[in-house]
PDB file of N, CA and C in Angstrom:
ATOM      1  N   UNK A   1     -58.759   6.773  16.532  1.00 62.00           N
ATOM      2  CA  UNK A   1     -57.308   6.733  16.544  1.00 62.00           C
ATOM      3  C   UNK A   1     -56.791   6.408  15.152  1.00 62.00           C
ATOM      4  N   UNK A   2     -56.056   7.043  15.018  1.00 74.00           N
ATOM      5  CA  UNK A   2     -55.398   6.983  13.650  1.00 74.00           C
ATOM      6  C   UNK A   2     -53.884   5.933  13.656  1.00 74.00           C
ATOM      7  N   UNK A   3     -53.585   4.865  13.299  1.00 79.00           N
ATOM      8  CA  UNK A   3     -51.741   4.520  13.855  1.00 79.00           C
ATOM      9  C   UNK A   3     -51.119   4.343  12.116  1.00 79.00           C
ATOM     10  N   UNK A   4     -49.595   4.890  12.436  1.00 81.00           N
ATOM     11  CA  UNK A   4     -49.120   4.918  11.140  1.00 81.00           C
ATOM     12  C   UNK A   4     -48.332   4.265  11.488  1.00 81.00           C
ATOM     13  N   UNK A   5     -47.344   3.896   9.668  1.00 80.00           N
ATOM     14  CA  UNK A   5     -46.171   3.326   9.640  1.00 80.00           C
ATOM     15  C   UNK A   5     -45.642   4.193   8.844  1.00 80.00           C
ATOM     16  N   UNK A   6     -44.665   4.754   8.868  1.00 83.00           N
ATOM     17  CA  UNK A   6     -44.208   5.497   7.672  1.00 83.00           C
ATOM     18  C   UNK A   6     -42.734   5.368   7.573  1.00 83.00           C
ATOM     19  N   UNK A   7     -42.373   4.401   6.040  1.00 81.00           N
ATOM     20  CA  UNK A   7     -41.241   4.713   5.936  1.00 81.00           C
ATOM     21  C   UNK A   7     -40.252   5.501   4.561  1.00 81.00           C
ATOM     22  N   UNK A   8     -39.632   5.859   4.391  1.00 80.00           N
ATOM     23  CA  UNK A   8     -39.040   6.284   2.976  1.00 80.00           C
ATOM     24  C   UNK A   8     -39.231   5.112   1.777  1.00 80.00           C
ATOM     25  N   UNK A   9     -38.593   4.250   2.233  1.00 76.00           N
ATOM     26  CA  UNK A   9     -39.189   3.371   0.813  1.00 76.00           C
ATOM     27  C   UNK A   9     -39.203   2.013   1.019  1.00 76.00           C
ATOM     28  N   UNK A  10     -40.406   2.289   1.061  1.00 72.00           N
ATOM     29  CA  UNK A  10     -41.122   0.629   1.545  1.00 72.00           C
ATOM     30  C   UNK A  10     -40.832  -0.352   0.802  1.00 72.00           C
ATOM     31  N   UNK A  11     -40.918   0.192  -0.616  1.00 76.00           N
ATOM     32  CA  UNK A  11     -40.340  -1.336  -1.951  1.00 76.00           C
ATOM     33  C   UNK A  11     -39.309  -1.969  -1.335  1.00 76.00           C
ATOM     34  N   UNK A  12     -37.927  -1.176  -0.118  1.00 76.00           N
ATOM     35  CA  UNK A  12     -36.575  -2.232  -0.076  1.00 76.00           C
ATOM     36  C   UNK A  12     -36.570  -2.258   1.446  1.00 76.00           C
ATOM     37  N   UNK A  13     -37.336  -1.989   2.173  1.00 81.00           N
ATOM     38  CA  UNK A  13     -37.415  -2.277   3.362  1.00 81.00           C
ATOM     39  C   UNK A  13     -38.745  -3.011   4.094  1.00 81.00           C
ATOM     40  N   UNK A  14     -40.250  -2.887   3.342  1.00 84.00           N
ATOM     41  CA  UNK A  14     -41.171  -3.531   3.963  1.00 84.00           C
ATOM     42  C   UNK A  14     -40.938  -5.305   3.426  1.00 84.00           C
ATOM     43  N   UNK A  15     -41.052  -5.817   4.569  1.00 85.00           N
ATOM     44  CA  UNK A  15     -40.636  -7.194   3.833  1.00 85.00           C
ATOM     45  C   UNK A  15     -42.852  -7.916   4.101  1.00 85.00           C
ATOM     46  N   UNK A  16     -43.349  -7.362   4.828  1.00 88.00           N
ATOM     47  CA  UNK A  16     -44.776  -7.546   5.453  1.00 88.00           C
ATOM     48  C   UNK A  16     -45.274  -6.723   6.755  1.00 88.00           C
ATOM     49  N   UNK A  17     -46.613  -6.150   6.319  1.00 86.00           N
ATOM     50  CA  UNK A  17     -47.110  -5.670   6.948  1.00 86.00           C
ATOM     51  C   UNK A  17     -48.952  -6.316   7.168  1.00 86.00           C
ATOM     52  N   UNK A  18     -49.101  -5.687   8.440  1.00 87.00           N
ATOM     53  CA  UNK A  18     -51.012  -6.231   8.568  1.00 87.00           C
ATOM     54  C   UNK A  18     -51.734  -5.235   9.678  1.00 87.00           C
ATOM     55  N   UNK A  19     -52.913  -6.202   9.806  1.00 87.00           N
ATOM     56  CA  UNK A  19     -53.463  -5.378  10.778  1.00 87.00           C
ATOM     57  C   UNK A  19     -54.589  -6.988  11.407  1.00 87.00           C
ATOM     58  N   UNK A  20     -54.191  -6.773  12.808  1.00 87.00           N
ATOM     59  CA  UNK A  20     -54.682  -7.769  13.980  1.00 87.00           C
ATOM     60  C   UNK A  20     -55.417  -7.403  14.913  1.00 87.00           C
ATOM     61  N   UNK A  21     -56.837  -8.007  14.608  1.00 87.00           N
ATOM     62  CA  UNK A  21     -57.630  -7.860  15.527  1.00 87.00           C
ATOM     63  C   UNK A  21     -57.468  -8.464  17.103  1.00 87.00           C
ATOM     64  N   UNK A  22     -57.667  -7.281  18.166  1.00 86.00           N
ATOM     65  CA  UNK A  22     -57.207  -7.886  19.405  1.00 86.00           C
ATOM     66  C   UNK A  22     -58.431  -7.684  20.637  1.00 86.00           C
ATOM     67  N   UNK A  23     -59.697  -8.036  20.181  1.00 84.00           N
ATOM     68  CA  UNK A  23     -60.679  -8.150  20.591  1.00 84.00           C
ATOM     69  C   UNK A  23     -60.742  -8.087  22.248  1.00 84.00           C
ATOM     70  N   UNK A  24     -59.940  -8.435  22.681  1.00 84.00           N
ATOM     71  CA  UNK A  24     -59.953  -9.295  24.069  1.00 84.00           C
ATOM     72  C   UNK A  24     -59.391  -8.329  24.891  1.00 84.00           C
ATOM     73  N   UNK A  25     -58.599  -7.429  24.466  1.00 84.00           N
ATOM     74  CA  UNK A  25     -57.368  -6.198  25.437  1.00 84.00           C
ATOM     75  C   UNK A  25     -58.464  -4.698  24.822  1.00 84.00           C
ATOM     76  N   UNK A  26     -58.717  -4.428  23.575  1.00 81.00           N
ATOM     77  CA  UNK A  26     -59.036  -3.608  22.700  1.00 81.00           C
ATOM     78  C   UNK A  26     -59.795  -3.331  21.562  1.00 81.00           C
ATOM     79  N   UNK A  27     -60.740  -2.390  21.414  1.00 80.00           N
ATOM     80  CA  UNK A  27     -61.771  -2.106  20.075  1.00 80.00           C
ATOM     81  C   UNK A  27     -60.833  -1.828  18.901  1.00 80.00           C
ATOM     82  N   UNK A  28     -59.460  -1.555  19.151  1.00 83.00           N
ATOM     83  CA  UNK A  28     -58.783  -1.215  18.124  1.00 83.00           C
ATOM     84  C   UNK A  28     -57.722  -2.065  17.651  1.00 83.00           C
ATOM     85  N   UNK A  29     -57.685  -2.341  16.261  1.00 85.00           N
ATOM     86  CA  UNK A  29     -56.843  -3.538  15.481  1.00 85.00           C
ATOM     87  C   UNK A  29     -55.540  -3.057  15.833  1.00 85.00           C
ATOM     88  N   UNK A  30     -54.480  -3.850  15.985  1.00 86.00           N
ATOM     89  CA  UNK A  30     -53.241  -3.690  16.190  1.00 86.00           C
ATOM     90  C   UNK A  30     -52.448  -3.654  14.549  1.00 86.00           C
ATOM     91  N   UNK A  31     -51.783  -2.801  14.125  1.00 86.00           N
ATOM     92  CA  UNK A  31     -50.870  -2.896  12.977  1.00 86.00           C
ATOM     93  C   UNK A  31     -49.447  -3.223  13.293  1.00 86.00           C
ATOM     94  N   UNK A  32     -48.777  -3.533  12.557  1.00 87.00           N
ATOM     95  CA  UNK A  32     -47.743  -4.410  12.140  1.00 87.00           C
ATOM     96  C   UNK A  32     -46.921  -4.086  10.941  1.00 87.00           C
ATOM     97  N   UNK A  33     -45.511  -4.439  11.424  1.00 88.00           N
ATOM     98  CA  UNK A  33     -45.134  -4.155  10.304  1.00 88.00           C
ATOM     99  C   UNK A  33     -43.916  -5.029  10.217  1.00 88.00           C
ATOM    100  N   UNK A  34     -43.118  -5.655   9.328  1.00 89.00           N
ATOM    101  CA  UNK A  34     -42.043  -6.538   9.729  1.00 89.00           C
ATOM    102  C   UNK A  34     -40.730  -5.764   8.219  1.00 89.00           C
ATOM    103  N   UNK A  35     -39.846  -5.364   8.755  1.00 84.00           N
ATOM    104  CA  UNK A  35     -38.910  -5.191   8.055  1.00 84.00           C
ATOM    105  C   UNK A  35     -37.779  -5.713   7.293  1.00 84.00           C
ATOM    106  N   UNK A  36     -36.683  -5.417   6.286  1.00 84.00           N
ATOM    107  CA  UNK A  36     -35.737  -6.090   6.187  1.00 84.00           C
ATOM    108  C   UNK A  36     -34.049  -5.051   7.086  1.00 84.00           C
ATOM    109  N   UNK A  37     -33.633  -5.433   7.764  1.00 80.00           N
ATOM    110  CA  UNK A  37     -32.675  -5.097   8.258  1.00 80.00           C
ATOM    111  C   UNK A  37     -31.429  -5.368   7.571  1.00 80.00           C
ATOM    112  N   UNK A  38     -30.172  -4.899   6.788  1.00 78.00           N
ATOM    113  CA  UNK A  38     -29.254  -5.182   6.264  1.00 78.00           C
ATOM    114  C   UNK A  38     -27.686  -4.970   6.839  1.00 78.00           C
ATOM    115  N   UNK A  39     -27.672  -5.694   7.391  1.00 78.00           N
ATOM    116  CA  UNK A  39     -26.268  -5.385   8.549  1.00 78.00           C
ATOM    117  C   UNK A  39     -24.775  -5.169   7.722  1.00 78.00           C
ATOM    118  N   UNK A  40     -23.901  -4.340   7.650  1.00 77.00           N
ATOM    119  CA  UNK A  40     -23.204  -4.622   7.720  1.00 77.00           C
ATOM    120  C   UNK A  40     -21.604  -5.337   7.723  1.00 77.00           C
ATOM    121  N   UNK A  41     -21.174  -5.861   7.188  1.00 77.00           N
ATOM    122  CA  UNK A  41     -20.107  -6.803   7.435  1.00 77.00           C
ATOM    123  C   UNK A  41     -19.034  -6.134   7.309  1.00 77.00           C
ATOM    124  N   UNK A  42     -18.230  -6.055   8.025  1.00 77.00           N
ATOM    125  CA  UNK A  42     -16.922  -5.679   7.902  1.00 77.00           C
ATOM    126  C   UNK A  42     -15.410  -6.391   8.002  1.00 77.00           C
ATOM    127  N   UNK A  43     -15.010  -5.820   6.987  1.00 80.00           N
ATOM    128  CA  UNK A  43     -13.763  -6.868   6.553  1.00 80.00           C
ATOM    129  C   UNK A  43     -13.011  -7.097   7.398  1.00 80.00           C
ATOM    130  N   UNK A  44     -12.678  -8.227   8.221  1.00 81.00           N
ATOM    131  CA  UNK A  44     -11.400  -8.386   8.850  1.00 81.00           C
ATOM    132  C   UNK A  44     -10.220  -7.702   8.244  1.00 81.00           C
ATOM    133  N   UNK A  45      -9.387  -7.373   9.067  1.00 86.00           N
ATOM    134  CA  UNK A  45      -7.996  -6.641   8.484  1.00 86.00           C
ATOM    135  C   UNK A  45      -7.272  -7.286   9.307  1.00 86.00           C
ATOM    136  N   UNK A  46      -5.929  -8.026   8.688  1.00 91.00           N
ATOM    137  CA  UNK A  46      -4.635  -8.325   9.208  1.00 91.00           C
ATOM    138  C   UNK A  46      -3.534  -7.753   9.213  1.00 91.00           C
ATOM    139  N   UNK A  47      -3.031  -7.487  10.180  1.00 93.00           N
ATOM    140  CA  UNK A  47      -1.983  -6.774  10.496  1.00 93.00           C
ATOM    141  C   UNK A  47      -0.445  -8.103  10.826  1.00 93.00           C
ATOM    142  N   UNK A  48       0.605  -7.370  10.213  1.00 96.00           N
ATOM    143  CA  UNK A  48       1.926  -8.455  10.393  1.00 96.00           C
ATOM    144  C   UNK A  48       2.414  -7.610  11.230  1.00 96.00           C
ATOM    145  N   UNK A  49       3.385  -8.130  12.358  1.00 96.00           N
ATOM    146  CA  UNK A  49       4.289  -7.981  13.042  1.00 96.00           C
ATOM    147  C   UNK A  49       5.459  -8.972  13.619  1.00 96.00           C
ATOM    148  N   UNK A  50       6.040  -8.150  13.792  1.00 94.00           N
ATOM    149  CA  UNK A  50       7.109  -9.329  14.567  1.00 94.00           C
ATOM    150  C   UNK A  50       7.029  -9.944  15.997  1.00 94.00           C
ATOM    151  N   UNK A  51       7.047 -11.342  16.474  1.00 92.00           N
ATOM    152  CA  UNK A  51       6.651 -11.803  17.679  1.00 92.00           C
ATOM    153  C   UNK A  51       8.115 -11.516  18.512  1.00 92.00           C
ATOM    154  N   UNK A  52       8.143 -10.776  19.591  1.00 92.00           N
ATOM    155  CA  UNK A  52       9.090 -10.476  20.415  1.00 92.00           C
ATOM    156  C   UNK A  52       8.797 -11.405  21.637  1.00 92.00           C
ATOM    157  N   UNK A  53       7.892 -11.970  22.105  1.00 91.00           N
ATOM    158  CA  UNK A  53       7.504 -12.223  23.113  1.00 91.00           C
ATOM    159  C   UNK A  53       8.103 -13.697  24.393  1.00 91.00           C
ATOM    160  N   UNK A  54       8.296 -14.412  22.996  1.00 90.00           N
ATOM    161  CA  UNK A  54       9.279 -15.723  23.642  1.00 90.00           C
ATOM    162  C   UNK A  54      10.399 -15.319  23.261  1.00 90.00           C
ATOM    163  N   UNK A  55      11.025 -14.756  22.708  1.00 93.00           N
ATOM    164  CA  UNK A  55      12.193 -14.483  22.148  1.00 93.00           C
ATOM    165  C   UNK A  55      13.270 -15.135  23.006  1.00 93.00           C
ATOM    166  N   UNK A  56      14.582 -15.668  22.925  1.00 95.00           N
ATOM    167  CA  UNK A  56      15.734 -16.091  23.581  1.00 95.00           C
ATOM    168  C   UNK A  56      16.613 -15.099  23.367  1.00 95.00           C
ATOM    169  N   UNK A  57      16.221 -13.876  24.262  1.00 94.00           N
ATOM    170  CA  UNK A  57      17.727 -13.073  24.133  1.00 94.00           C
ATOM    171  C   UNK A  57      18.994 -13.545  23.952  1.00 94.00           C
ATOM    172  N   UNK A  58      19.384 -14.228  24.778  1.00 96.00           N
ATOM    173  CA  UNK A  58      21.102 -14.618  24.816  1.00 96.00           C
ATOM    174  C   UNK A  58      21.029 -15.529  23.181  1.00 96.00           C
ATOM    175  N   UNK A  59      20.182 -16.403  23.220  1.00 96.00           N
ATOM    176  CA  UNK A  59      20.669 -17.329  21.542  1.00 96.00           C
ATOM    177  C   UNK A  59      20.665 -15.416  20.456  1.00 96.00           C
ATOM    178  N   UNK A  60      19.876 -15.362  20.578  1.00 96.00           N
ATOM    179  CA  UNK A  60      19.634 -14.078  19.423  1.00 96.00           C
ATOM    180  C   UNK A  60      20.935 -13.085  19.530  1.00 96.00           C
ATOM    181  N   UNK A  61      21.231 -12.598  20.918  1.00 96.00           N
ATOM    182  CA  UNK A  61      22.573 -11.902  20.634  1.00 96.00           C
ATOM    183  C   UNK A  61      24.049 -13.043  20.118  1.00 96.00           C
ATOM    184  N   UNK A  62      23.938 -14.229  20.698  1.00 96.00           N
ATOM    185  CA  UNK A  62      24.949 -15.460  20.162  1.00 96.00           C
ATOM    186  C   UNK A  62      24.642 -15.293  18.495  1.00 96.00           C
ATOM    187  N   UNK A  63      23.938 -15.285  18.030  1.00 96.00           N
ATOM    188  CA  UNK A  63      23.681 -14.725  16.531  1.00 96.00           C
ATOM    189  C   UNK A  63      24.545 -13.481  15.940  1.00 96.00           C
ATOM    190  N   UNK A  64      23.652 -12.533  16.274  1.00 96.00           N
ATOM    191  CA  UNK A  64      24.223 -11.065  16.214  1.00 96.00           C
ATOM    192  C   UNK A  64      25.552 -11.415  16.376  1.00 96.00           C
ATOM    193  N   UNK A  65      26.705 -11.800  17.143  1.00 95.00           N
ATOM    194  CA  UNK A  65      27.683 -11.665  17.393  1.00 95.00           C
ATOM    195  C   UNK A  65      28.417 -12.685  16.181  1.00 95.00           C
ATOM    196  N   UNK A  66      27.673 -13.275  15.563  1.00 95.00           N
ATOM    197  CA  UNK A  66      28.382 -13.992  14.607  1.00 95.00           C
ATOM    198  C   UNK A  66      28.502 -13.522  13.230  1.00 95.00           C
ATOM    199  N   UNK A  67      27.447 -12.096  13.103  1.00 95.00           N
ATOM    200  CA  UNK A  67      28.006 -11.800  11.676  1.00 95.00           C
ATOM    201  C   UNK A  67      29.198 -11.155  11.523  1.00 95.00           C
ATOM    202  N   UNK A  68      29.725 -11.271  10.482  1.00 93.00           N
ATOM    203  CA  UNK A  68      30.711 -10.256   9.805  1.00 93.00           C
ATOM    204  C   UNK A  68      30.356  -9.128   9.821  1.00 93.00           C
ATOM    205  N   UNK A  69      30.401  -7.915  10.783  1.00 92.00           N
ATOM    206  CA  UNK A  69      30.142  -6.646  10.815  1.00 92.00           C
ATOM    207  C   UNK A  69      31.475  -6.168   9.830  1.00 92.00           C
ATOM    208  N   UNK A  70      32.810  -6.405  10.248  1.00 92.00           N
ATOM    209  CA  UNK A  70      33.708  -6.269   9.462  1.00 92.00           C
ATOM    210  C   UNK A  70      33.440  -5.592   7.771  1.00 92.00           C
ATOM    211  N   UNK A  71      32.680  -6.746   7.503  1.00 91.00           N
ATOM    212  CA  UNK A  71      32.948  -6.223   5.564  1.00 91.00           C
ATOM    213  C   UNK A  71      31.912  -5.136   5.565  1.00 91.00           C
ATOM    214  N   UNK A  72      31.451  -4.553   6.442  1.00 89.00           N
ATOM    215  CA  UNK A  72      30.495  -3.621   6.101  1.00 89.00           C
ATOM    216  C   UNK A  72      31.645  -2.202   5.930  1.00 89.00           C
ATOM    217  N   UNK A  73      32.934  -2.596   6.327  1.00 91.00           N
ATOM    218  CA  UNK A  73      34.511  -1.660   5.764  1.00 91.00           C
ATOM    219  C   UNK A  73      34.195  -1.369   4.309  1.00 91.00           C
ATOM    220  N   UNK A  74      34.048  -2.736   3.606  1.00 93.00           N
ATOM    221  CA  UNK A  74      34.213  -2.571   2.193  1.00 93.00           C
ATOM    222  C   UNK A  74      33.202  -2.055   1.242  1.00 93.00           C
ATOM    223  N   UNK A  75      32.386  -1.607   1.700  1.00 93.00           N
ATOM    224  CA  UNK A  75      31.485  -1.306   0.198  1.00 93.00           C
ATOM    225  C   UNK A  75      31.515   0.313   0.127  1.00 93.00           C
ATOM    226  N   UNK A  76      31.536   0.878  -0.497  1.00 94.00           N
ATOM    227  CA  UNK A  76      31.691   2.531  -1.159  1.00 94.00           C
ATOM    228  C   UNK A  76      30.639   3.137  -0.772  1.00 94.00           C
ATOM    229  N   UNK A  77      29.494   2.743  -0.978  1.00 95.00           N
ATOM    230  CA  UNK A  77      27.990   3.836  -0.700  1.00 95.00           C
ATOM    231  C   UNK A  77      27.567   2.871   0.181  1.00 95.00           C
ATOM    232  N   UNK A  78      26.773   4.028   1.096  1.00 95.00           N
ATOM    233  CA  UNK A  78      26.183   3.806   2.296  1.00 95.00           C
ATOM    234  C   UNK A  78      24.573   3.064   1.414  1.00 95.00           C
ATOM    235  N   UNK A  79      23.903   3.068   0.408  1.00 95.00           N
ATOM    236  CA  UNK A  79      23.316   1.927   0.179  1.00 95.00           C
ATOM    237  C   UNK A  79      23.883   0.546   0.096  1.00 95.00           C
ATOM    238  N   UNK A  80      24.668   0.390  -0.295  1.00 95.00           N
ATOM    239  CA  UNK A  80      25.455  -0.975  -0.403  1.00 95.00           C
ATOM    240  C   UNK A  80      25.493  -1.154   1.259  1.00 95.00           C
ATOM    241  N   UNK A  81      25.943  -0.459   1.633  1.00 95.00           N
ATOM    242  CA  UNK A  81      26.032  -0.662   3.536  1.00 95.00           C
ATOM    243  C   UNK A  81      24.813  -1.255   4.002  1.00 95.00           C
ATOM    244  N   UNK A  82      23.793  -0.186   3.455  1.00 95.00           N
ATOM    245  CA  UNK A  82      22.360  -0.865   3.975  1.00 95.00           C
ATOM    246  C   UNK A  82      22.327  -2.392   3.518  1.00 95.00           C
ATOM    247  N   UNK A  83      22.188  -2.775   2.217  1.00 95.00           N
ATOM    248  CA  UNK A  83      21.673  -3.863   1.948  1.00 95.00           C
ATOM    249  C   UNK A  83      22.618  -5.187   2.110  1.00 95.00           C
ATOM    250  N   UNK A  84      23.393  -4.832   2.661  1.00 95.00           N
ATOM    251  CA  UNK A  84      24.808  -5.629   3.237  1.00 95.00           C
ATOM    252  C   UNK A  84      24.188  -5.953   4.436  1.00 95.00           C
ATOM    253  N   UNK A  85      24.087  -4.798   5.192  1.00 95.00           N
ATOM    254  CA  UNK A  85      23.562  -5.097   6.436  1.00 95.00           C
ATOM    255  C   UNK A  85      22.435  -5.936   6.948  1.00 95.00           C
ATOM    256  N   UNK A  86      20.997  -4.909   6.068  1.00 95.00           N
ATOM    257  CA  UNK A  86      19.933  -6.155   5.940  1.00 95.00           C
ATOM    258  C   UNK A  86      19.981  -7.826   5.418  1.00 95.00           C
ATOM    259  N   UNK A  87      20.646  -7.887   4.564  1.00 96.00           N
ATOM    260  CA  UNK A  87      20.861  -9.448   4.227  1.00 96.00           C
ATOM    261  C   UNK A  87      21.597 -10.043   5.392  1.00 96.00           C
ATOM    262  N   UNK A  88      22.275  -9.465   6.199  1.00 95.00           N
ATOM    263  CA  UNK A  88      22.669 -10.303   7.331  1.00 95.00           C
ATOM    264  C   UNK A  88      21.699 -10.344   8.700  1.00 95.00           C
ATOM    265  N   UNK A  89      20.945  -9.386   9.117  1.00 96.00           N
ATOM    266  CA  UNK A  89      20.028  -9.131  10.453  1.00 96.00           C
ATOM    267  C   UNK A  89      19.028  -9.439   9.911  1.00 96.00           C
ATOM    268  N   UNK A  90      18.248  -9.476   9.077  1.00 96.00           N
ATOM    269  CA  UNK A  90      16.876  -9.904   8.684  1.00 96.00           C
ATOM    270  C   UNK A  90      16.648 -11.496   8.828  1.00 96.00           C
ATOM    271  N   UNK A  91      17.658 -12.236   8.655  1.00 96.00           N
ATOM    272  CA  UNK A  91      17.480 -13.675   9.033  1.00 96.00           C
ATOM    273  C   UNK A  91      17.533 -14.230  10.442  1.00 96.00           C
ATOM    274  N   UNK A  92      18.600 -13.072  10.936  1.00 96.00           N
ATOM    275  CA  UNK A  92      18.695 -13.263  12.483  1.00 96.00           C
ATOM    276  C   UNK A  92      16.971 -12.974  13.075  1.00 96.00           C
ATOM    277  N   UNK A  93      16.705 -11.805  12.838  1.00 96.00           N
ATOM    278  CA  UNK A  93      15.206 -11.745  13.392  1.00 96.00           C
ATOM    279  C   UNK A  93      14.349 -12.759  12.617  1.00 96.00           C
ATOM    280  N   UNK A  94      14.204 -13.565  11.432  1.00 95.00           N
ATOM    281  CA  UNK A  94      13.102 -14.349  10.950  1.00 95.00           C
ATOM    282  C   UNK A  94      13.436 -15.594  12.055  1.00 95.00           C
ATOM    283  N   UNK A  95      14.722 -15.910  12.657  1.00 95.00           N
ATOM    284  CA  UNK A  95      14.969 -16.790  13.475  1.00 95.00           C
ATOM    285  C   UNK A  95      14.218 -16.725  14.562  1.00 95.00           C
ATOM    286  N   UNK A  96      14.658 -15.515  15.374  1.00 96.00           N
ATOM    287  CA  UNK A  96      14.290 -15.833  16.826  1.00 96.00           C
ATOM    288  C   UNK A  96      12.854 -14.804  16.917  1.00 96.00           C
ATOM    289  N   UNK A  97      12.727 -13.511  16.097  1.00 95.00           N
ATOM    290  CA  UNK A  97      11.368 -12.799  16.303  1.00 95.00           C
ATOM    291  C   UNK A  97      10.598 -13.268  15.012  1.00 95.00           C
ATOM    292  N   UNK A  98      10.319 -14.854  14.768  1.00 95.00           N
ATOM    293  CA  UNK A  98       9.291 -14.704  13.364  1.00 95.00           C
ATOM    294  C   UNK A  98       7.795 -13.723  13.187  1.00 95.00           C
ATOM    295  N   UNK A  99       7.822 -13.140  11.902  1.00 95.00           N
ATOM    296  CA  UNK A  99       6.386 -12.851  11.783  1.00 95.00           C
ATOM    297  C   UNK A  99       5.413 -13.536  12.285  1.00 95.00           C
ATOM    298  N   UNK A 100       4.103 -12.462  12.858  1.00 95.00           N
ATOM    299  CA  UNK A 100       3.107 -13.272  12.950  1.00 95.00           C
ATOM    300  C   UNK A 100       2.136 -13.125  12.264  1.00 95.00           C
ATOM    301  N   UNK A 101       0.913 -13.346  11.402  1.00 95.00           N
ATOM    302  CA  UNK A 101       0.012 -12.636  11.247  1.00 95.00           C
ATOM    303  C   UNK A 101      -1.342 -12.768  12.035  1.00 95.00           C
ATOM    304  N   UNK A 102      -1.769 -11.629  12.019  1.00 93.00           N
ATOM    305  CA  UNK A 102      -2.921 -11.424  13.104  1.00 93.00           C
ATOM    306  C   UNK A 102      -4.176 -11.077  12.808  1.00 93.00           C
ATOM    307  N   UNK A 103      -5.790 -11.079  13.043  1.00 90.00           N
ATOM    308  CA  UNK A 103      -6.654 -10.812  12.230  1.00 90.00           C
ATOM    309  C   UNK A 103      -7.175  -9.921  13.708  1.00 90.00           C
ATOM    310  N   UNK A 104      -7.437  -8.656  12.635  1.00 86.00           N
ATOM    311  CA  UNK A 104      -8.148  -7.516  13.675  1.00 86.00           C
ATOM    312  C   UNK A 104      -9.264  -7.537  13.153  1.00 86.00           C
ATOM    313  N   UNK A 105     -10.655  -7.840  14.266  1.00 76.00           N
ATOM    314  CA  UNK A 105     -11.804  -7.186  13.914  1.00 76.00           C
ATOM    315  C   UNK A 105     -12.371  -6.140  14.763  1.00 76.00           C
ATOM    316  N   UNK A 106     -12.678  -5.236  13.797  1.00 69.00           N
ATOM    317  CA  UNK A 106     -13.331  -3.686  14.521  1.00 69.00           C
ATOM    318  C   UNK A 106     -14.981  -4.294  15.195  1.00 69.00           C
ATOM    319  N   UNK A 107     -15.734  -3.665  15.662  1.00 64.00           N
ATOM    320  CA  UNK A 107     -17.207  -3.762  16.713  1.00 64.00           C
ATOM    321  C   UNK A 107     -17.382  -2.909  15.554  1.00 64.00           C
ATOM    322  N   UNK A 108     -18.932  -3.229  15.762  1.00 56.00           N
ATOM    323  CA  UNK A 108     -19.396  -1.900  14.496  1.00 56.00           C
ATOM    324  C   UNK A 108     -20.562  -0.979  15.767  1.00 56.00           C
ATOM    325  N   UNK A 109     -20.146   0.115  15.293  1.00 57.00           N
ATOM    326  CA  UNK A 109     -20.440   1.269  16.414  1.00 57.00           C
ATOM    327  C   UNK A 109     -22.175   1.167  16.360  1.00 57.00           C
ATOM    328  N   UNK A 110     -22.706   1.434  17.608  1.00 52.00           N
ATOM    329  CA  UNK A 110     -23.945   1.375  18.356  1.00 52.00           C
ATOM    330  C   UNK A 110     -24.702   2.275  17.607  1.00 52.00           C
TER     331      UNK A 110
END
């Protein structure tokens, strides 16, 4: 009987190999081989979102209802509108929907 090991390149993967006599089961030495395995790691990734989940509707619209929608009359370009606007609703949501951050980890496939 002939038994092999054969791998592409033994310099970065054989970490020890032998051969064991097993007198007692068999006339023939058992070979061996012990490898290095290199797994892997994959980066956690965080994702931000906004927490909706406890939220207090009624306080949050009692908000909303308190800005000055009004002066959004006065500004000339509809950018100025935007950033009029955002400086007033963006605090309302850091209030009642704060960011959360979240850590996603992927499975590493089979």
């Amino acid at each position: 009987l002939l038994d092999l090991v054969v791998v592409s390149e033994p310099q970065d993967i054989i970490v020890l190999h032998g051969q064991l006599p097993v007198r007692a089961i068999s006339q023939h030495d058992l070979i061996y081989c012990v490898h290095s395995v290199n797994i892997l790691k994959i980066k956690a990734r965080f994702i931000k979102y906004r927490d909706f989940k406890n939220m207090n509707e009624a306080a949050f619209m009692s908000d909303i209802l308190l800005i000055p929608w009004h002066d959004l009359e006065n500004f000339n370009t509809v950018d100025d509108m935007v950033d009029d606007f955002n400086k007033n609703i963006l605090p309302v949501y850091d209030k009642h929907a704060p960011y959360v951050t979240k850590r996603i980890n992927k499975r590493h496939p089979v």
